[in-house]
PDB file of N, CA, C and O in Angstrom:
ATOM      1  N   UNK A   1     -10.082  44.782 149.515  1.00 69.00           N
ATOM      2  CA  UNK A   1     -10.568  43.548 150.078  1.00 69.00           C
ATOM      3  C   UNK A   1      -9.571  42.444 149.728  1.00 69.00           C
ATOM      4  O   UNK A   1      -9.186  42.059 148.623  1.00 69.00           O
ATOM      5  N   UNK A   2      -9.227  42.000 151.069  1.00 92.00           N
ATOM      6  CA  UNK A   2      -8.153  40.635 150.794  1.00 92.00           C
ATOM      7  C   UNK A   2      -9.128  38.971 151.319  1.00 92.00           C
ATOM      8  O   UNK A   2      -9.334  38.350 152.361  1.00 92.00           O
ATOM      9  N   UNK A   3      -9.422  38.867 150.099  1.00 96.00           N
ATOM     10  CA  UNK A   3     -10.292  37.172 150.353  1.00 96.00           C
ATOM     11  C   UNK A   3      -9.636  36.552 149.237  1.00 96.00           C
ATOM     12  O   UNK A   3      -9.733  36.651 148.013  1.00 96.00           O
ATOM     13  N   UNK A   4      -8.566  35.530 150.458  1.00 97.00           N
ATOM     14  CA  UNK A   4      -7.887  34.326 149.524  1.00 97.00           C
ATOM     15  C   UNK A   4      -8.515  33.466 148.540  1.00 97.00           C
ATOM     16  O   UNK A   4      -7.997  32.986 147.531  1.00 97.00           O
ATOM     17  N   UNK A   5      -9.903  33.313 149.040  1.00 97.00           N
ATOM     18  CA  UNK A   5     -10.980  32.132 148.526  1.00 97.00           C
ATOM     19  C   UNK A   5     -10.799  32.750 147.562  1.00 97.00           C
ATOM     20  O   UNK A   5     -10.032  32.291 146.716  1.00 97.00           O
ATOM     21  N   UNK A   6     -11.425  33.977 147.361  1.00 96.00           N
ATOM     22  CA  UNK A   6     -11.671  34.444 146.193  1.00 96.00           C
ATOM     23  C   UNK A   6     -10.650  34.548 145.021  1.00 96.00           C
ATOM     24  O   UNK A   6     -10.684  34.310 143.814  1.00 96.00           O
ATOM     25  N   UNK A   7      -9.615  35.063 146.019  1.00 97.00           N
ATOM     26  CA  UNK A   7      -8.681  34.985 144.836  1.00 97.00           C
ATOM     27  C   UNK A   7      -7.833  33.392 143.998  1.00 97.00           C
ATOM     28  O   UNK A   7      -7.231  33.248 142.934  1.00 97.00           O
ATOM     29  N   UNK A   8      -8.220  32.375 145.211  1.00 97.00           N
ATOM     30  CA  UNK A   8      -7.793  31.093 144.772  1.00 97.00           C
ATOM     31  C   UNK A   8      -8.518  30.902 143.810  1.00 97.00           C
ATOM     32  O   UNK A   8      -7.888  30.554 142.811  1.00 97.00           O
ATOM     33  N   UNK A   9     -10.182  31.028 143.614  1.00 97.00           N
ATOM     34  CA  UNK A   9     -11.034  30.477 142.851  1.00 97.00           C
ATOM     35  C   UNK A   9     -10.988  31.417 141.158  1.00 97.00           C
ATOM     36  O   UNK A   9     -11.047  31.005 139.999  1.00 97.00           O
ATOM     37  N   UNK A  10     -10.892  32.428 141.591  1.00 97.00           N
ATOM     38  CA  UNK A  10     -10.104  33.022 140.087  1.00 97.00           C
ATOM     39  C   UNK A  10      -8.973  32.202 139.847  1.00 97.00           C
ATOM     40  O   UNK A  10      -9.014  31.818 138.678  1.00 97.00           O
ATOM     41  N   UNK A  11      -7.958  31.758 140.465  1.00 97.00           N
ATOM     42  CA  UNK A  11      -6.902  31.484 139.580  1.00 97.00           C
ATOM     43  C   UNK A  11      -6.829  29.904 139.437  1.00 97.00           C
ATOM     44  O   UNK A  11      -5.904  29.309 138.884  1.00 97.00           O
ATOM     45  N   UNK A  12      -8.037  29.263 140.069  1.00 98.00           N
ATOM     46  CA  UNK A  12      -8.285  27.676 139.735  1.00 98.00           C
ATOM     47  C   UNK A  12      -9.139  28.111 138.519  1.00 98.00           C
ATOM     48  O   UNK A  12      -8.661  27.416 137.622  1.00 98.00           O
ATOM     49  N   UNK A  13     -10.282  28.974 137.876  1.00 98.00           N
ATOM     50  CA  UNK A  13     -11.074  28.619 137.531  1.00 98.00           C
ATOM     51  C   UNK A  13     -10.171  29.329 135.885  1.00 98.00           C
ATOM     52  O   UNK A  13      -9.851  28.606 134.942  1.00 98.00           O
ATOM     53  N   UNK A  14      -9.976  30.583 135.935  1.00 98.00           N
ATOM     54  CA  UNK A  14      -8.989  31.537 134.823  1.00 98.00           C
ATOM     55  C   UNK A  14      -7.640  30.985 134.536  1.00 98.00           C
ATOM     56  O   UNK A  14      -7.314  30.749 133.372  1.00 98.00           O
ATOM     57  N   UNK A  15      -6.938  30.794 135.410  1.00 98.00           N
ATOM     58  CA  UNK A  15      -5.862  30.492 135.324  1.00 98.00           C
ATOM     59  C   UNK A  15      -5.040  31.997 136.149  1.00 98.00           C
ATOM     60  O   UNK A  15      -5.611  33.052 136.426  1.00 98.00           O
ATOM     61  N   UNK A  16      -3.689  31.679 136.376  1.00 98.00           N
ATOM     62  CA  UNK A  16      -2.812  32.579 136.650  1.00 98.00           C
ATOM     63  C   UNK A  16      -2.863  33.773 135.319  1.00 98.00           C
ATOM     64  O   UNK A  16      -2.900  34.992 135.483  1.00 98.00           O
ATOM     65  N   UNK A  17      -2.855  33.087 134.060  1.00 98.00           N
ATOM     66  CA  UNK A  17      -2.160  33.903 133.146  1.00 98.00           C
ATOM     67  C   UNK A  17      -3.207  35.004 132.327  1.00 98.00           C
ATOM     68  O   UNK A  17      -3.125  35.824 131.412  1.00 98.00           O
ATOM     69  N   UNK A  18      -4.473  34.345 133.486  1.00 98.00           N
ATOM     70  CA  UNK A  18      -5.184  35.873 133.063  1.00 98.00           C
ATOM     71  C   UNK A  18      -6.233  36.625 134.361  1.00 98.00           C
ATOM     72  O   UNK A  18      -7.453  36.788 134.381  1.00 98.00           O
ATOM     73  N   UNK A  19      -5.158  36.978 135.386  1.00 97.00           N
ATOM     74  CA  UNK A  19      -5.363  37.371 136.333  1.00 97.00           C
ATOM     75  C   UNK A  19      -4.476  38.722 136.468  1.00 97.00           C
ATOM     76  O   UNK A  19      -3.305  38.493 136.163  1.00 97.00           O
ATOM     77  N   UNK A  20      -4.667  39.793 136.766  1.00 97.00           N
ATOM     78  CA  UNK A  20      -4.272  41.241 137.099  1.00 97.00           C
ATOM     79  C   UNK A  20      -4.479  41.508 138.615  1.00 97.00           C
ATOM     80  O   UNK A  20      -5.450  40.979 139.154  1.00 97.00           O
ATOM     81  N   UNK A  21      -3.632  42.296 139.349  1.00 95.00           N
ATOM     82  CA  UNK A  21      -3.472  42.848 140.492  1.00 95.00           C
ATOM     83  C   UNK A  21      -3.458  43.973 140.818  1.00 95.00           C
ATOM     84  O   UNK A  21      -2.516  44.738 140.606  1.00 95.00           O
ATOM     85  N   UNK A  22      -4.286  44.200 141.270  1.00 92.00           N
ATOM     86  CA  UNK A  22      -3.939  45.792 141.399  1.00 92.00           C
ATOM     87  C   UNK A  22      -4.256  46.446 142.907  1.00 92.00           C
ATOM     88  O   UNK A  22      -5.058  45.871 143.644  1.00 92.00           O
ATOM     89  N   UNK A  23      -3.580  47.687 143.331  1.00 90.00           N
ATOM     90  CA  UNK A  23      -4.015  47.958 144.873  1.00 90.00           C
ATOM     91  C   UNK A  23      -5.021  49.541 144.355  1.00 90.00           C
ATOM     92  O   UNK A  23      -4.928  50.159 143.294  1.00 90.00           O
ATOM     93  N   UNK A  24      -5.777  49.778 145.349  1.00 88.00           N
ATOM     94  CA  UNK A  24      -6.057  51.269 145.095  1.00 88.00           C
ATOM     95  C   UNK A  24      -5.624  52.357 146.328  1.00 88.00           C
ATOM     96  O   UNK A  24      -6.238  52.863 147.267  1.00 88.00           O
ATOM     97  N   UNK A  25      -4.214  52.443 145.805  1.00 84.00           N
ATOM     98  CA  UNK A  25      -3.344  53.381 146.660  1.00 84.00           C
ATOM     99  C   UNK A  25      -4.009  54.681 146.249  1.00 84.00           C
ATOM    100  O   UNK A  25      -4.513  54.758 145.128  1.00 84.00           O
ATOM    101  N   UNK A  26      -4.041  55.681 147.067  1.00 86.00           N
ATOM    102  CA  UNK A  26      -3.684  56.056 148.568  1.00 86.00           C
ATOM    103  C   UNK A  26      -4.360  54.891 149.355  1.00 86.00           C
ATOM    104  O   UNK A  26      -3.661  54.042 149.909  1.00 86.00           O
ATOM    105  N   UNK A  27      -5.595  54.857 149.398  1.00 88.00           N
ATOM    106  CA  UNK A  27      -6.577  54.543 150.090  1.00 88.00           C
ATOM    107  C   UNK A  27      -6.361  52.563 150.468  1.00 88.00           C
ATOM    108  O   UNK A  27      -7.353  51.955 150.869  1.00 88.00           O
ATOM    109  N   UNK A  28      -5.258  51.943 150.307  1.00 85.00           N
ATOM    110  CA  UNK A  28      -5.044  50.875 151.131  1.00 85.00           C
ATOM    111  C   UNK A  28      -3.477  51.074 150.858  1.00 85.00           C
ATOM    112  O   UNK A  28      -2.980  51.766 149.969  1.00 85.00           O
ATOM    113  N   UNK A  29      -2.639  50.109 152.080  1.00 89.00           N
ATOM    114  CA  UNK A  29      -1.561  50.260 152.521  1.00 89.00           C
ATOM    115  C   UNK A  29      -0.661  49.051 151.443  1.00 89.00           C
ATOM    116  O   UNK A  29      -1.076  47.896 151.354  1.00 89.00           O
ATOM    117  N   UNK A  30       0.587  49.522 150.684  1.00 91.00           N
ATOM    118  CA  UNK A  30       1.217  48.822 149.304  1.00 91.00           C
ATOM    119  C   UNK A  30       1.434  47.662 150.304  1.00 91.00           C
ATOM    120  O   UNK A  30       1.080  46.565 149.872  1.00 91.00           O
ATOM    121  N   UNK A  31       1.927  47.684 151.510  1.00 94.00           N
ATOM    122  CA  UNK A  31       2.320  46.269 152.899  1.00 94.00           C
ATOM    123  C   UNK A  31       1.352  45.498 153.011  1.00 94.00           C
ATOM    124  O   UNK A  31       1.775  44.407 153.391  1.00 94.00           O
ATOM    125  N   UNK A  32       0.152  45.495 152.864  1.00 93.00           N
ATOM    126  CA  UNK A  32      -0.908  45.221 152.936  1.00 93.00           C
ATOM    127  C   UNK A  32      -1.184  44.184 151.864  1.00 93.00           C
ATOM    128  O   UNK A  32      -1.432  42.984 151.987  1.00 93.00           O
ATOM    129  N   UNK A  33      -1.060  45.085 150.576  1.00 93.00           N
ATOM    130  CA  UNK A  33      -1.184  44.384 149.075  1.00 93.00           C
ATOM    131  C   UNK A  33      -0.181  43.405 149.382  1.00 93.00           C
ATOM    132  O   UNK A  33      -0.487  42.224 149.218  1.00 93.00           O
ATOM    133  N   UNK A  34       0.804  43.655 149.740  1.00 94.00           N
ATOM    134  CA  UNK A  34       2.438  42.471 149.459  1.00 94.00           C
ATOM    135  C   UNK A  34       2.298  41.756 151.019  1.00 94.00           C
ATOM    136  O   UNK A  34       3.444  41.579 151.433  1.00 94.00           O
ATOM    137  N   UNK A  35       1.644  41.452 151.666  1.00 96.00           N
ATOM    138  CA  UNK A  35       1.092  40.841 152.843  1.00 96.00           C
ATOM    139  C   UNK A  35       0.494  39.482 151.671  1.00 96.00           C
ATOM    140  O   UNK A  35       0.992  38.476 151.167  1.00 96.00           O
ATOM    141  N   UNK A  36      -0.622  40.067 151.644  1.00 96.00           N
ATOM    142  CA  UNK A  36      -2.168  39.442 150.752  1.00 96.00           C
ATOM    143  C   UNK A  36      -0.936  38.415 150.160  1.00 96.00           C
ATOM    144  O   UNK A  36      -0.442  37.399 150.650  1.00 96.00           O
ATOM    145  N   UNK A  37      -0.671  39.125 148.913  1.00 96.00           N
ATOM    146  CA  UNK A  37      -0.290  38.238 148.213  1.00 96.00           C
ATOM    147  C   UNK A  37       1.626  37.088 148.670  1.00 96.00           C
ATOM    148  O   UNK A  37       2.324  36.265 148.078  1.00 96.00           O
ATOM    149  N   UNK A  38       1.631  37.475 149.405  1.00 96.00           N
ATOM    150  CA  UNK A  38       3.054  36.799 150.052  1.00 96.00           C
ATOM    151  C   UNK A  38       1.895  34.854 150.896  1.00 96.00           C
ATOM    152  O   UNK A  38       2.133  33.653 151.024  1.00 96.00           O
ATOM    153  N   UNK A  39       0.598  35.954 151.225  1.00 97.00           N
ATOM    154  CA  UNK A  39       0.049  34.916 151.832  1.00 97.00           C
ATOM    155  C   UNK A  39      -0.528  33.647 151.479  1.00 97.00           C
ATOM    156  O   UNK A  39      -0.907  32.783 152.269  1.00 97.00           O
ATOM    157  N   UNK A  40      -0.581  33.592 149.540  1.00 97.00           N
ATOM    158  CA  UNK A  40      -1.125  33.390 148.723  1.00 97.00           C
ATOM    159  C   UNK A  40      -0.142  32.399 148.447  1.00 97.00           C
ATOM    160  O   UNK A  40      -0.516  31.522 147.669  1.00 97.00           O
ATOM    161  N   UNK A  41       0.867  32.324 148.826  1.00 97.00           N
ATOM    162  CA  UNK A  41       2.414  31.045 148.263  1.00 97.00           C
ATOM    163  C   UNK A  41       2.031  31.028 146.852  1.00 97.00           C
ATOM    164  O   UNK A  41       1.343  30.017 146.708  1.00 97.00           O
ATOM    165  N   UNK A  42       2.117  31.532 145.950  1.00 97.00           N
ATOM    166  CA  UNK A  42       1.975  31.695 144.442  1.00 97.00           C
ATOM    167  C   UNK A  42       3.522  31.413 144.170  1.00 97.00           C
ATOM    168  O   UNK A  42       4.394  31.950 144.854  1.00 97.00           O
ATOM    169  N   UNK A  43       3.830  30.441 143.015  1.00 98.00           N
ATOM    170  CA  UNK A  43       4.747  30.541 142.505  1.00 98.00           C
ATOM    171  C   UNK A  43       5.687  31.622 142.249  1.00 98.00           C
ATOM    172  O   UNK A  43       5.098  32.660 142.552  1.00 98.00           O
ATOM    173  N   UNK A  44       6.941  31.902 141.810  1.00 98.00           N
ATOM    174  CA  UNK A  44       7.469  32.945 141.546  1.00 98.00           C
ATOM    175  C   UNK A  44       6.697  33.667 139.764  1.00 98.00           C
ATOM    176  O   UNK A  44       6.448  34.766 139.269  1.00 98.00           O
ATOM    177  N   UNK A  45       6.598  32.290 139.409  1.00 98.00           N
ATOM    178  CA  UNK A  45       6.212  32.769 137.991  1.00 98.00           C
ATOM    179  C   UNK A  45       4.785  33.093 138.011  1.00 98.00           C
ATOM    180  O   UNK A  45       4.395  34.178 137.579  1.00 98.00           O
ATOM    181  N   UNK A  46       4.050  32.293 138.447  1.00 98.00           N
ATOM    182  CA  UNK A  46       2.723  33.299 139.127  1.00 98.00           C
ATOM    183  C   UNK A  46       2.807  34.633 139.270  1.00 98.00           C
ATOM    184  O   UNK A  46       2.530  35.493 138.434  1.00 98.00           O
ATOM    185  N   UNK A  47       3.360  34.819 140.813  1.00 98.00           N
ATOM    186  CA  UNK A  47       3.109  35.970 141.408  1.00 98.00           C
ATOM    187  C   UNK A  47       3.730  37.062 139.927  1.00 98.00           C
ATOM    188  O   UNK A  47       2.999  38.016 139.662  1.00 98.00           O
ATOM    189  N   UNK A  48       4.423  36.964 139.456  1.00 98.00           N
ATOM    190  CA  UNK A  48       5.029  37.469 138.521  1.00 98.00           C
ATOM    191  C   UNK A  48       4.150  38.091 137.325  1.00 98.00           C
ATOM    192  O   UNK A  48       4.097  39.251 136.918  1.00 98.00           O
ATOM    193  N   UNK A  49       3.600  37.142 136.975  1.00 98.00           N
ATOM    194  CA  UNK A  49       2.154  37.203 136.085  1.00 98.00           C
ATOM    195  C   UNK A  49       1.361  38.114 136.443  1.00 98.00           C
ATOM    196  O   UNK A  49       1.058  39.044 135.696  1.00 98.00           O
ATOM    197  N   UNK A  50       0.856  37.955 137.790  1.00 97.00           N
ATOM    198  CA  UNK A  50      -0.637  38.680 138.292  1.00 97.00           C
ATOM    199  C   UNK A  50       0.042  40.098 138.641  1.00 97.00           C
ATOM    200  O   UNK A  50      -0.452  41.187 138.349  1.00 97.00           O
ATOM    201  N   UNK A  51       1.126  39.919 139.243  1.00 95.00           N
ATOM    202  CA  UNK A  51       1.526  41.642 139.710  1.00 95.00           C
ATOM    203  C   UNK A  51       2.314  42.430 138.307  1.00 95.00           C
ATOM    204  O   UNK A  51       2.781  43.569 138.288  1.00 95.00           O
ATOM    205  N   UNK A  52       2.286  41.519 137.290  1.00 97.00           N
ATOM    206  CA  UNK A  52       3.216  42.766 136.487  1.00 97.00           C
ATOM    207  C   UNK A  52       3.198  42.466 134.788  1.00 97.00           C
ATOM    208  O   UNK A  52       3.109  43.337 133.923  1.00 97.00           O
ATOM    209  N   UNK A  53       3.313  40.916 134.551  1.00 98.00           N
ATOM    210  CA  UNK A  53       3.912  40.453 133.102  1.00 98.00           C
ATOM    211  C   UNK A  53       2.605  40.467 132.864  1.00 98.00           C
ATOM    212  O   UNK A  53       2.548  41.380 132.040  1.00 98.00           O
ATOM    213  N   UNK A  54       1.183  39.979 133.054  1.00 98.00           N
ATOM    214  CA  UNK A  54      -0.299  39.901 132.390  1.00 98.00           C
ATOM    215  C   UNK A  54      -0.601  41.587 132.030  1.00 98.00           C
ATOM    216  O   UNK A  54      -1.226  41.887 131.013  1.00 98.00           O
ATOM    217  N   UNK A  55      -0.205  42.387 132.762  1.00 97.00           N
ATOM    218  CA  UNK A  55      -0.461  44.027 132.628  1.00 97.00           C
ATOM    219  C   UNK A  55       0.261  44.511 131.249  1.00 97.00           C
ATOM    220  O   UNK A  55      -0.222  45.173 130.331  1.00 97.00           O
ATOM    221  N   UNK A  56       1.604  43.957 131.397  1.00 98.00           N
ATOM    222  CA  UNK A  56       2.598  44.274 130.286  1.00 98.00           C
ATOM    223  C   UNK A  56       2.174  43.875 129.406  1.00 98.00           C
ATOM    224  O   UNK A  56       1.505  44.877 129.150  1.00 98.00           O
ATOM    225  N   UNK A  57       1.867  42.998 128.361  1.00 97.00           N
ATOM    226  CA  UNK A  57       0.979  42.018 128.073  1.00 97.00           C
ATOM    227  C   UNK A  57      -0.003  42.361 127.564  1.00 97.00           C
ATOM    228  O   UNK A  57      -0.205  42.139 126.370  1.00 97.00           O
ATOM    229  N   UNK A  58      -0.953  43.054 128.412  1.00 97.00           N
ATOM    230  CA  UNK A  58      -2.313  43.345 127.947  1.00 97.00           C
ATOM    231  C   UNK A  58      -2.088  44.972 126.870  1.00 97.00           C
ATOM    232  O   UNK A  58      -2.342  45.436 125.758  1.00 97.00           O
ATOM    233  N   UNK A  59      -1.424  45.310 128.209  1.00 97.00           N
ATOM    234  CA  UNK A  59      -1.757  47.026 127.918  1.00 97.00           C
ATOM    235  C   UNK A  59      -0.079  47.388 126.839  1.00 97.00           C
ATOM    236  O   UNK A  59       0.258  48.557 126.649  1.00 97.00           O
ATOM    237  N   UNK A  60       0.692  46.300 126.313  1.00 97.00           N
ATOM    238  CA  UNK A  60       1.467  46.508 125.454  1.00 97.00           C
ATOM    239  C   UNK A  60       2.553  47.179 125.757  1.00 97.00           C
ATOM    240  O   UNK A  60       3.058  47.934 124.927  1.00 97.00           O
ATOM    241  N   UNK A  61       3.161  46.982 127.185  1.00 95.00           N
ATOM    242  CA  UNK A  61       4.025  48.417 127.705  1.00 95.00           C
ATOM    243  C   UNK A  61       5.417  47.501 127.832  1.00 95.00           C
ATOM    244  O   UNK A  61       6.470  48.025 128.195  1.00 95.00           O
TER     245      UNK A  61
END
């Protein structure tokens, strides 16, 4: 499910820096995910955050 609202209002209400992304491949298209979020004009350091550095981060990798 791609709902901007939704995802704006997580990252007005959390912040960017504790927001995670994730797709559930097979079953939706990775173009799709990088659509969504291209559509989202997120900073570089944002988008950065939610697709990769908050994961690293959390899960210590």
């Amino acid at each position: 499910m791609y709902d901007p609202e939704a995802m704006q209002l997580c990252l007005d209400l959390i912040g960017p820096e504790r927001v995670l992304w994730s797709m559930d491949y097979p079953y939706v298209k990775r173009q799709d995910s990088r659509d969504f979020l291209a559509s989202m004009h997120l900073s570089d350091q944002d988008l950065a955050m939610i697709s990769q550095a908050n994961a690293e981060r959390l899960f210590k990798v």
